[in-house]
mmCIF file of C-alpha atoms and ligand atoms in Angstrom:
data_model
loop_
_atom_site.group_PDB
_atom_site.id
_atom_site.type_symbol
_atom_site.label_atom_id
_atom_site.label_comp_id
_atom_site.label_asym_id
_atom_site.label_seq_id
_atom_site.Cartn_x
_atom_site.Cartn_y
_atom_site.Cartn_z
ATOM 1 C CA MET A 172 42.762 16.764 -143.189
ATOM 2 C CA TRP A 173 44.449 20.082 -144.164
ATOM 3 C CA VAL A 174 42.274 23.128 -145.135
ATOM 4 C CA ILE A 175 42.839 25.804 -147.315
ATOM 5 C CA GLY A 176 40.156 28.571 -146.588
ATOM 6 C CA ILE A 177 40.027 31.701 -148.882
ATOM 7 C CA GLU A 178 38.676 35.158 -148.152
ATOM 8 C CA SER A 179 37.451 38.140 -150.551
ATOM 9 C CA SER A 180 34.329 38.950 -149.851
ATOM 10 C CA CYS A 181 34.931 42.525 -149.816
ATOM 11 C CA ASP A 182 37.922 44.923 -148.823
ATOM 12 C CA GLU A 183 40.461 41.872 -147.372
ATOM 13 C CA THR A 184 41.865 39.239 -149.358
ATOM 14 C CA GLY A 185 42.814 36.158 -146.506
ATOM 15 C CA VAL A 186 43.921 33.434 -147.108
ATOM 16 C CA ALA A 187 45.126 30.890 -144.303
ATOM 17 C CA LEU A 188 45.941 26.805 -143.667
ATOM 18 C CA VAL A 189 43.846 24.823 -141.284
ATOM 19 C CA GLU A 190 44.435 21.578 -139.703
ATOM 20 C CA ALA A 191 41.545 19.113 -138.315
ATOM 21 C CA GLY A 192 41.173 16.118 -136.945
ATOM 22 C CA ALA A 193 37.720 13.527 -137.200
ATOM 23 C CA SER A 194 36.817 15.017 -134.337
ATOM 24 C CA GLY A 195 38.506 18.110 -131.033
ATOM 25 C CA LEU A 196 39.004 21.119 -132.722
ATOM 26 C CA PRO A 197 40.872 22.428 -135.594
ATOM 27 C CA ARG A 198 43.515 24.431 -135.639
ATOM 28 C CA LEU A 199 45.166 27.252 -137.305
ATOM 29 C CA ALA A 200 48.421 26.364 -139.141
ATOM 30 C CA ALA A 201 49.476 30.022 -141.154
ATOM 31 C CA HIS A 202 47.427 33.061 -142.347
ATOM 32 C CA ALA A 203 48.145 35.675 -144.763
ATOM 33 C CA LEU A 204 45.917 39.114 -145.287
ATOM 34 C CA HIS A 205 45.928 41.815 -146.961
ATOM 35 C CA SER A 206 44.029 45.171 -146.805
ATOM 36 C CA GLN A 207 42.920 47.198 -149.599
ATOM 37 C CA ILE A 208 42.059 50.182 -146.899
ATOM 38 C CA ALA A 209 44.741 52.526 -147.630
ATOM 39 C CA MET A 210 43.943 52.093 -152.080
ATOM 40 C CA HIS A 211 39.513 53.062 -150.713
ATOM 41 C CA GLN A 212 40.756 55.472 -147.887
ATOM 42 C CA ALA A 213 41.077 58.257 -150.700
ATOM 43 C CA TYR A 214 37.490 56.873 -152.823
ATOM 44 C CA GLY A 215 36.123 57.245 -148.803
ATOM 45 C CA GLY A 216 34.435 53.931 -149.468
ATOM 46 C CA VAL A 217 35.539 50.670 -151.337
ATOM 47 C CA VAL A 218 35.409 50.876 -154.747
ATOM 48 C CA PRO A 219 33.775 47.655 -156.178
ATOM 49 C CA GLU A 220 35.892 47.121 -159.868
ATOM 50 C CA LEU A 221 39.490 48.199 -157.814
ATOM 51 C CA ALA A 222 38.918 45.327 -154.666
ATOM 52 C CA SER A 223 38.189 43.004 -157.284
ATOM 53 C CA ARG A 224 41.662 43.548 -159.499
ATOM 54 C CA ASP A 225 43.146 44.180 -155.855
ATOM 55 C CA HIS A 226 41.730 40.246 -154.548
ATOM 56 C CA ILE A 227 43.644 38.639 -157.872
ATOM 57 C CA ARG A 228 46.848 40.232 -157.790
ATOM 58 C CA ARG A 229 47.144 39.430 -154.237
ATOM 59 C CA VAL A 230 45.359 35.913 -153.693
ATOM 60 C CA LEU A 231 47.815 34.069 -155.189
ATOM 61 C CA PRO A 232 50.886 35.798 -153.295
ATOM 62 C CA LEU A 233 49.335 35.172 -150.204
ATOM 63 C CA ALA A 234 48.181 31.210 -150.429
ATOM 64 C CA GLN A 235 52.621 31.022 -151.064
ATOM 65 C CA THR A 236 53.080 32.861 -147.928
ATOM 66 C CA VAL A 237 50.582 30.743 -145.641
ATOM 67 C CA LEU A 238 51.944 27.170 -147.615
ATOM 68 C CA ASP A 239 55.753 28.665 -146.762
ATOM 69 C CA GLU A 240 54.728 29.892 -142.928
ATOM 70 C CA ALA A 241 53.378 26.244 -142.308
ATOM 71 C CA GLY A 242 55.827 24.805 -144.568
ATOM 72 C CA ARG A 243 53.397 22.550 -146.332
ATOM 73 C CA ARG A 244 53.439 21.803 -150.163
ATOM 74 C CA LEU A 245 49.804 22.628 -152.712
ATOM 75 C CA ALA A 246 50.191 18.914 -153.429
ATOM 76 C CA GLU A 247 49.182 18.371 -149.393
ATOM 77 C CA ILE A 248 45.979 20.252 -149.313
ATOM 78 C CA ASP A 249 42.968 18.165 -148.845
ATOM 79 C CA VAL A 250 40.207 20.973 -148.741
ATOM 80 C CA VAL A 251 39.805 24.277 -151.209
ATOM 81 C CA ALA A 252 37.772 26.449 -149.269
ATOM 82 C CA TYR A 253 36.891 30.045 -150.477
ATOM 83 C CA THR A 254 33.717 32.823 -148.984
ATOM 84 C CA ARG A 255 30.582 32.363 -151.362
ATOM 85 C CA GLY A 256 29.200 34.978 -150.074
ATOM 86 C CA PRO A 257 27.586 37.418 -149.188
ATOM 87 C CA GLY A 258 29.927 40.222 -150.174
ATOM 88 C CA LEU A 259 30.246 41.977 -153.309
ATOM 89 C CA ALA A 260 30.021 39.856 -156.226
ATOM 90 C CA GLY A 261 33.242 40.814 -158.121
ATOM 91 C CA ALA A 262 35.502 40.486 -155.091
ATOM 92 C CA LEU A 263 34.242 36.606 -154.821
ATOM 93 C CA LEU A 264 34.248 35.730 -157.823
ATOM 94 C CA VAL A 265 38.215 36.085 -157.473
ATOM 95 C CA GLY A 266 37.710 33.551 -154.928
ATOM 96 C CA ALA A 267 35.466 31.211 -155.774
ATOM 97 C CA GLY A 268 37.450 31.321 -159.015
ATOM 98 C CA VAL A 269 41.022 31.056 -157.642
ATOM 99 C CA ALA A 270 39.634 27.825 -155.223
ATOM 100 C CA CYS A 271 37.453 26.355 -158.197
ATOM 101 C CA ALA A 272 40.723 26.481 -160.058
ATOM 102 C CA LEU A 273 42.575 25.137 -157.745
ATOM 103 C CA GLY A 274 40.004 21.880 -156.406
ATOM 104 C CA ALA A 275 40.170 21.233 -159.950
ATOM 105 C CA ALA A 276 44.276 21.860 -160.568
ATOM 106 C CA LEU A 277 44.551 19.735 -157.220
ATOM 107 C CA GLY A 278 41.946 17.154 -157.692
ATOM 108 C CA ARG A 279 40.316 18.441 -154.287
ATOM 109 C CA PRO A 280 37.271 18.715 -153.542
ATOM 110 C CA VAL A 281 35.743 22.682 -152.654
ATOM 111 C CA LEU A 282 33.460 23.999 -150.314
ATOM 112 C CA GLY A 283 31.785 27.002 -150.562
ATOM 113 C CA VAL A 284 31.273 28.995 -147.677
ATOM 114 C CA HIS A 285 28.633 31.901 -146.585
ATOM 115 C CA HIS A 286 31.165 34.972 -144.610
ATOM 116 C CA LEU A 287 28.342 35.778 -141.474
ATOM 117 C CA GLU A 288 29.194 31.890 -140.520
ATOM 118 C CA GLY A 289 33.348 32.180 -141.057
ATOM 119 C CA HIS A 290 32.597 34.891 -138.484
ATOM 120 C CA LEU A 291 30.269 32.890 -136.061
ATOM 121 C CA LEU A 292 32.362 30.753 -135.512
ATOM 122 C CA SER A 293 36.058 32.313 -135.414
ATOM 123 C CA PRO A 294 36.341 32.501 -132.220
ATOM 124 C CA PHE A 295 36.475 28.308 -131.993
ATOM 125 C CA LEU A 296 40.003 30.084 -133.522
ATOM 126 C CA SER A 297 40.847 31.884 -129.414
ATOM 127 C CA ALA A 298 42.797 30.332 -126.565
ATOM 128 C CA ASP A 299 39.483 30.885 -125.145
ATOM 129 C CA PRO A 300 36.830 28.894 -127.523
ATOM 130 C CA PRO A 301 33.625 28.741 -126.904
ATOM 131 C CA GLU A 302 30.906 25.567 -125.699
ATOM 132 C CA PHE A 303 27.673 25.111 -128.074
ATOM 133 C CA PRO A 304 25.043 26.196 -127.343
ATOM 134 C CA PHE A 305 24.718 30.427 -126.456
ATOM 135 C CA VAL A 306 23.876 33.460 -128.111
ATOM 136 C CA ALA A 307 25.898 35.321 -130.310
ATOM 137 C CA LEU A 308 26.104 38.916 -130.851
ATOM 138 C CA LEU A 309 26.996 39.584 -134.592
ATOM 139 C CA VAL A 310 28.629 43.329 -135.069
ATOM 140 C CA SER A 311 30.006 43.336 -138.811
ATOM 141 C CA GLY A 312 30.403 46.296 -141.025
ATOM 142 C CA GLY A 313 26.727 44.851 -143.341
ATOM 143 C CA HIS A 314 25.070 43.053 -141.022
ATOM 144 C CA THR A 315 23.380 42.781 -137.505
ATOM 145 C CA GLN A 316 22.029 39.696 -135.785
ATOM 146 C CA LEU A 317 21.479 38.287 -132.302
ATOM 147 C CA MET A 318 21.230 34.955 -132.621
ATOM 148 C CA ARG A 319 20.534 31.575 -131.039
ATOM 149 C CA VAL A 320 23.623 28.817 -131.917
ATOM 150 C CA GLU A 321 22.716 25.281 -130.870
ATOM 151 C CA GLY A 322 25.482 23.586 -133.789
ATOM 152 C CA VAL A 323 27.320 23.911 -136.177
ATOM 153 C CA GLY A 324 24.434 24.732 -139.216
ATOM 154 C CA HIS A 325 21.965 25.556 -136.456
ATOM 155 C CA TYR A 326 21.236 28.908 -136.885
ATOM 156 C CA GLU A 327 18.626 29.740 -135.785
ATOM 157 C CA ILE A 328 17.449 34.487 -135.933
ATOM 158 C CA LEU A 329 16.508 36.137 -132.575
ATOM 159 C CA GLY A 330 16.511 39.387 -133.792
ATOM 160 C CA GLU A 331 18.428 42.046 -136.627
ATOM 161 C CA THR A 332 18.524 45.299 -137.549
ATOM 162 C CA ILE A 333 15.822 46.787 -139.731
ATOM 163 C CA ASP A 334 17.796 49.299 -141.205
ATOM 164 C CA ASP A 335 21.376 49.985 -140.878
ATOM 165 C CA ALA A 336 24.375 48.220 -139.364
ATOM 166 C CA ALA A 337 26.132 48.907 -135.882
ATOM 167 C CA GLY A 338 29.713 49.211 -138.661
ATOM 168 C CA GLU A 339 28.153 51.648 -140.721
ATOM 169 C CA ALA A 340 26.336 53.503 -138.146
ATOM 170 C CA PHE A 341 30.041 54.042 -136.886
ATOM 171 C CA ASP A 342 31.103 54.385 -140.619
ATOM 172 C CA LYS A 343 28.779 57.057 -141.330
ATOM 173 C CA SER A 344 28.662 59.221 -138.288
ATOM 174 C CA ALA A 345 32.845 58.560 -138.444
ATOM 175 C CA LYS A 346 32.593 59.938 -142.223
ATOM 176 C CA LEU A 347 30.082 63.459 -141.011
ATOM 177 C CA MET A 348 33.049 63.945 -138.077
ATOM 178 C CA GLY A 349 35.757 64.366 -141.176
ATOM 179 C CA LEU A 350 37.374 60.659 -139.922
ATOM 180 C CA PRO A 351 38.588 59.058 -142.556
ATOM 181 C CA TYR A 352 37.447 55.217 -143.751
ATOM 182 C CA PRO A 353 36.620 51.951 -142.013
ATOM 183 C CA GLY A 354 35.257 54.661 -139.504
ATOM 184 C CA GLY A 355 34.553 52.141 -136.742
ATOM 185 C CA PRO A 356 37.971 52.000 -134.841
ATOM 186 C CA TRP A 357 39.218 56.349 -135.914
ATOM 187 C CA LEU A 358 36.459 56.730 -133.776
ATOM 188 C CA ALA A 359 36.342 54.617 -130.951
ATOM 189 C CA LYS A 360 39.756 56.413 -131.060
ATOM 190 C CA LEU A 361 38.247 59.472 -130.594
ATOM 191 C CA ALA A 362 35.865 58.303 -128.493
ATOM 192 C CA GLN A 363 38.916 57.701 -126.037
ATOM 193 C CA GLN A 364 39.355 61.535 -125.389
ATOM 194 C CA GLY A 365 35.242 62.204 -125.061
ATOM 195 C CA ASP A 366 33.170 62.382 -122.836
ATOM 196 C CA ALA A 367 30.160 59.632 -123.699
ATOM 197 C CA ALA A 368 26.941 61.924 -121.576
ATOM 198 C CA ALA A 369 28.522 65.362 -124.017
ATOM 199 C CA PHE A 370 25.122 64.933 -126.063
ATOM 200 C CA LYS A 371 22.202 63.245 -125.595
ATOM 201 C CA LEU A 372 21.731 60.330 -129.334
ATOM 202 C CA PRO A 373 18.842 58.530 -129.254
ATOM 203 C CA ARG A 374 18.975 54.351 -128.848
ATOM 204 C CA PRO A 375 16.758 53.096 -131.155
ATOM 205 C CA LEU A 376 14.697 50.743 -130.369
ATOM 206 C CA LEU A 377 16.184 50.694 -126.839
ATOM 207 C CA HIS A 378 12.190 49.542 -125.916
ATOM 208 C CA SER A 379 11.024 48.237 -128.573
ATOM 209 C CA GLY A 380 11.427 43.931 -126.640
ATOM 210 C CA ASP A 381 11.876 43.017 -128.789
ATOM 211 C CA LEU A 382 15.317 42.172 -129.824
ATOM 212 C CA ASP A 383 14.676 44.036 -133.176
ATOM 213 C CA PHE A 384 17.893 46.896 -134.163
ATOM 214 C CA SER A 385 16.910 50.618 -135.823
ATOM 215 C CA PHE A 386 21.086 52.588 -136.458
ATOM 216 C CA ALA A 387 19.633 54.590 -139.380
ATOM 217 C CA GLY A 388 17.848 57.505 -137.506
ATOM 218 C CA LEU A 389 21.262 57.587 -134.762
ATOM 219 C CA LYS A 390 23.624 58.998 -138.370
ATOM 220 C CA THR A 391 20.310 60.883 -138.812
ATOM 221 C CA ALA A 392 20.896 62.439 -135.437
ATOM 222 C CA VAL A 393 25.093 63.009 -135.366
ATOM 223 C CA LEU A 394 24.192 64.624 -138.369
ATOM 224 C CA THR A 395 21.895 67.406 -136.995
ATOM 225 C CA GLN A 396 24.003 67.436 -133.751
ATOM 226 C CA ALA A 397 27.293 68.120 -136.286
ATOM 227 C CA LYS A 398 24.963 70.902 -138.396
ATOM 228 C CA ARG A 399 24.222 72.097 -134.972
ATOM 229 C CA LEU A 400 27.978 72.695 -134.080
ATOM 230 C CA GLY A 401 29.381 74.068 -137.334
ATOM 231 C CA GLY A 402 31.831 76.032 -136.933
ATOM 232 C CA GLU A 403 32.715 73.895 -132.660
ATOM 233 C CA LEU A 404 32.622 70.367 -134.759
ATOM 234 C CA GLU A 405 36.139 70.620 -134.430
ATOM 235 C CA ALA A 406 36.653 71.355 -130.988
ATOM 236 C CA ARG A 407 33.772 68.833 -129.916
ATOM 237 C CA LYS A 408 34.081 65.863 -132.490
ATOM 238 C CA ALA A 409 36.220 63.991 -130.006
ATOM 239 C CA ASP A 410 32.219 64.576 -127.007
ATOM 240 C CA LEU A 411 30.391 63.480 -130.270
ATOM 241 C CA ALA A 412 32.750 60.220 -131.423
ATOM 242 C CA ALA A 413 31.822 59.524 -127.002
ATOM 243 C CA SER A 414 28.668 60.152 -127.585
ATOM 244 C CA THR A 415 27.722 57.986 -130.778
ATOM 245 C CA GLN A 416 29.596 55.158 -129.207
ATOM 246 C CA ALA A 417 27.938 54.732 -126.164
ATOM 247 C CA ALA A 418 25.199 55.668 -127.974
ATOM 248 C CA ILE A 419 25.771 52.169 -130.145
ATOM 249 C CA VAL A 420 27.378 50.483 -127.556
ATOM 250 C CA GLU A 421 24.059 51.008 -125.321
ATOM 251 C CA VAL A 422 21.797 49.530 -127.581
ATOM 252 C CA LEU A 423 24.153 46.376 -128.631
ATOM 253 C CA LEU A 424 24.893 45.263 -124.705
ATOM 254 C CA LYS A 425 20.526 45.560 -123.666
ATOM 255 C CA LYS A 426 19.398 43.413 -126.773
ATOM 256 C CA SER A 427 22.507 41.172 -125.683
ATOM 257 C CA LEU A 428 21.581 40.692 -121.930
ATOM 258 C CA ALA A 429 17.997 40.678 -123.402
ATOM 259 C CA ALA A 430 18.679 38.112 -125.977
ATOM 260 C CA LEU A 431 20.584 35.819 -123.030
ATOM 261 C CA GLU A 432 17.393 36.339 -121.102
ATOM 262 C CA ALA A 433 14.987 34.638 -123.279
ATOM 263 C CA THR A 434 17.236 31.759 -124.791
ATOM 264 C CA GLY A 435 18.042 31.544 -120.848
ATOM 265 C CA LEU A 436 21.320 30.409 -122.265
ATOM 266 C CA ARG A 437 24.416 31.827 -120.274
ATOM 267 C CA ARG A 438 27.129 31.879 -123.102
ATOM 268 C CA LEU A 439 27.348 35.050 -125.307
ATOM 269 C CA VAL A 440 29.572 34.859 -128.268
ATOM 270 C CA VAL A 441 30.717 38.246 -130.473
ATOM 271 C CA ALA A 442 32.062 38.654 -133.612
ATOM 272 C CA GLY A 443 31.952 40.543 -136.361
ATOM 273 C CA GLY A 444 35.311 43.465 -136.850
ATOM 274 C CA VAL A 445 32.451 45.447 -134.137
ATOM 275 C CA GLY A 446 33.693 43.162 -131.897
ATOM 276 C CA ALA A 447 36.790 44.625 -132.449
ATOM 277 C CA ASN A 448 35.402 47.667 -130.038
ATOM 278 C CA GLN A 449 37.146 47.858 -127.187
ATOM 279 C CA ALA A 450 34.172 49.704 -125.513
ATOM 280 C CA LEU A 451 31.347 46.376 -126.165
ATOM 281 C CA ARG A 452 34.073 44.207 -124.789
ATOM 282 C CA ASP A 453 34.754 46.569 -121.581
ATOM 283 C CA GLN A 454 30.684 47.298 -121.562
ATOM 284 C CA LEU A 455 29.957 43.256 -122.025
ATOM 285 C CA ASN A 456 32.714 41.483 -120.289
ATOM 286 C CA ALA A 457 31.070 43.773 -117.048
ATOM 287 C CA ALA A 458 27.169 42.999 -117.572
ATOM 288 C CA CYS A 459 27.622 39.604 -118.224
ATOM 289 C CA ALA A 460 30.208 39.143 -115.123
ATOM 290 C CA ARG A 461 27.654 40.609 -112.621
ATOM 291 C CA ARG A 462 25.539 37.401 -114.893
ATOM 292 C CA GLY A 463 27.587 34.378 -114.787
ATOM 293 C CA VAL A 464 26.921 34.390 -118.361
ATOM 294 C CA ARG A 465 30.537 33.660 -120.250
ATOM 295 C CA VAL A 466 32.033 36.285 -122.474
ATOM 296 C CA HIS A 467 33.620 34.708 -126.276
ATOM 297 C CA TYR A 468 35.704 36.888 -128.312
ATOM 298 C CA PRO A 469 37.522 36.349 -131.146
ATOM 299 C CA GLU A 470 41.857 37.453 -130.917
ATOM 300 C CA LEU A 471 41.295 40.698 -132.287
ATOM 301 C CA HIS A 472 43.043 40.775 -136.052
ATOM 302 C CA LEU A 473 40.340 37.792 -136.190
ATOM 303 C CA CYS A 474 37.728 39.958 -135.590
ATOM 304 C CA THR A 475 37.453 41.716 -138.475
ATOM 305 C CA ASP A 476 38.002 40.167 -141.923
ATOM 306 C CA ASN A 477 40.717 37.124 -142.710
ATOM 307 C CA GLY A 478 41.196 33.953 -143.908
ATOM 308 C CA ALA A 479 41.645 31.712 -140.993
ATOM 309 C CA MET A 480 37.771 32.288 -139.882
ATOM 310 C CA ILE A 481 36.562 30.495 -143.905
ATOM 311 C CA ALA A 482 39.284 27.869 -143.360
ATOM 312 C CA MET A 483 37.667 26.580 -139.263
ATOM 313 C CA ALA A 484 33.821 27.173 -141.035
ATOM 314 C CA ALA A 485 34.420 24.720 -143.769
ATOM 315 C CA ALA A 486 36.787 22.459 -140.961
ATOM 316 C CA MET A 487 33.907 22.716 -138.609
ATOM 317 C CA ARG A 488 31.439 22.075 -141.544
ATOM 318 C CA LEU A 489 32.642 18.832 -142.721
ATOM 319 C CA GLN A 490 33.593 17.419 -139.282
ATOM 320 C CA SER A 491 29.801 17.816 -138.180
ATOM 321 C CA GLY A 492 29.159 16.246 -141.414
ATOM 322 C CA ILE A 493 26.175 18.243 -141.929
ATOM 323 C CA GLU A 494 28.620 19.279 -145.464
ATOM 324 C CA SER A 495 30.472 17.300 -148.146
ATOM 325 C CA ALA A 496 32.623 19.005 -149.945
ATOM 326 C CA ASN A 497 32.376 18.984 -153.476
ATOM 327 C CA VAL A 498 33.854 17.759 -157.155
ATOM 328 C CA ASP A 499 32.132 18.994 -159.691
ATOM 329 C CA TYR A 500 34.471 22.956 -159.700
ATOM 330 C CA ALA A 501 31.120 24.027 -161.235
ATOM 331 C CA PHE A 502 30.890 27.450 -158.705
ATOM 332 C CA ASP A 503 28.423 30.588 -157.741
ATOM 333 C CA VAL A 504 28.853 33.758 -155.177
ATOM 334 C CA LYS A 505 25.656 35.096 -153.280
ATOM 335 C CA PRO A 506 26.142 37.902 -152.518
ATOM 336 C CA ARG A 507 23.241 38.343 -150.992
ATOM 337 C CA TRP A 508 22.792 35.229 -148.849
ATOM 338 C CA PRO A 509 20.591 35.004 -145.333
ATOM 339 C CA LEU A 510 22.374 33.550 -142.694
ATOM 340 C CA ASP A 511 19.766 31.334 -142.079
ATOM 341 C CA SER A 512 18.361 29.791 -144.906
ATOM 342 C CA LEU A 513 21.620 27.821 -144.467
ATOM 343 C CA ALA A 514 21.731 23.756 -144.990
ATOM 344 C CA GLY A 515 20.899 23.035 -140.414
ATOM 345 C CA ALA A 516 20.125 26.202 -139.878
ATOM 346 C CA GLY A 517 16.926 27.256 -138.017
ATOM 347 C CA ALA A 518 14.562 29.485 -139.180
ATOM 348 C CA ARG A 519 13.103 32.157 -137.910
ATOM 349 C CA ASP A 520 10.107 31.811 -136.667
HETATM 350 O O1 KG4 B 97 34.002 42.368 -139.794
HETATM 351 P P1 KG4 B 97 34.050 43.333 -140.771
HETATM 352 O O2 KG4 B 97 35.702 43.148 -140.731
HETATM 353 O O3 KG4 B 97 34.011 43.066 -142.794
HETATM 354 C C1 KG4 B 97 31.839 43.072 -142.865
HETATM 355 O O4 KG4 B 97 31.713 41.666 -142.865
HETATM 356 O O5 KG4 B 97 31.624 44.176 -143.289
HETATM 357 O O6 KG4 B 97 33.411 44.466 -140.409
HETATM 358 C C2 KG4 B 97 33.969 45.889 -140.894
HETATM 359 C C3 KG4 B 97 33.604 46.467 -139.869
HETATM 360 C C4 KG4 B 97 33.516 48.083 -140.568
HETATM 361 O O7 KG4 B 97 32.239 48.865 -140.351
HETATM 362 C C5 KG4 B 97 34.603 49.043 -139.048
HETATM 363 O O8 KG4 B 97 34.586 50.166 -138.859
HETATM 364 C C6 KG4 B 97 34.022 48.352 -137.981
HETATM 365 O O9 KG4 B 97 34.080 47.128 -138.209
HETATM 366 N N1 KG4 B 97 34.782 48.323 -137.033
HETATM 367 C C7 KG4 B 97 35.118 48.670 -135.370
HETATM 368 C C8 KG4 B 97 35.938 48.618 -134.678
HETATM 369 N N2 KG4 B 97 36.610 47.740 -135.612
HETATM 370 C C9 KG4 B 97 36.151 47.695 -136.792
HETATM 371 N N3 KG4 B 97 33.684 50.018 -135.651
HETATM 372 C C10 KG4 B 97 34.195 49.995 -134.037
HETATM 373 N N4 KG4 B 97 35.310 50.042 -133.459
HETATM 374 C C11 KG4 B 97 36.672 49.179 -133.470
HETATM 375 N N5 KG4 B 97 37.266 48.981 -132.550
HETATM 376 ZN ZN1 ZN B 98 32.789 40.249 -142.041
#
């Protein structure tokens, strides 16, 4: 079974082709990505209308690239998968429209995929795939969640952010320091030259006793610190970046360890854009090694948005039998869509 996946929820157009058997892990045959970062950089953030228009320009050429790379023809596609949400409505509509038109033209079923489920299952594309069950730390630009994952479609939210996501904390703090959008990778790079102990920044909800997160206060503390530094900010930027990263990473680390303890599980999966952060990976690896916990990540280039994770999630849902692709080609998108409302998912009590 050949599944093509189309991702267009935000500022990356991604297309990929995955081959899946009746059982066993699906295999990535080819994937192609166009990032709009350079286009949005001038505005300091994503401009939704520009994002939609660029997805329209990119999606078909990317699909052709993927087919060429895999040596397949359009007619060989068995299922067309697309990101149904969450994300920017107009951007999602581009992927959904193209996917359903493709499905209708080919007479093949289509399947709308949850973007976060894509992130969550993306480590199954790595050379060291996890096994169920596991604790998942999902850290993207819009979401920060800890989950207990029993199997495909069985996601119980253990804790989540009550305000900003970890990626947002990186991005907003970076913006305050005058770094380009999206700030996460820039802040991480600058942090390498800084002293993480230089500034005392809050670790929100670190001792709250639950598994929820809050990062809005941290951003305010960074702003206060930046104002206090005034003209000295430029010279101390690396120290402030290192201190900010240390605060975010410590909270993510401690809460992940608490989730492992609470569930008794010995496997952790980290997914989403912030999962690319090396300081986070180093600290999680060290702490988990001491506890005999295995940690799994997506390949670095599949941490941020891509089509491979969408094709993979669709293939795994179909394989597990919790979903059948539909052939009526009527589509909607879900700009807001809680992951634990998915069919087969466990709900938070
Ligand atoms: O998962 P993703 O590509 O998009 C969403 O679904 O939101 O995540 C994007 C987020 C951005 O906030 C970006 O700054 C952050 O991931 N990010 C990083 C790093 N690479 C990407 N944050 C910290 N360190 C990084 N190396
Ligand atoms: Zn994402």
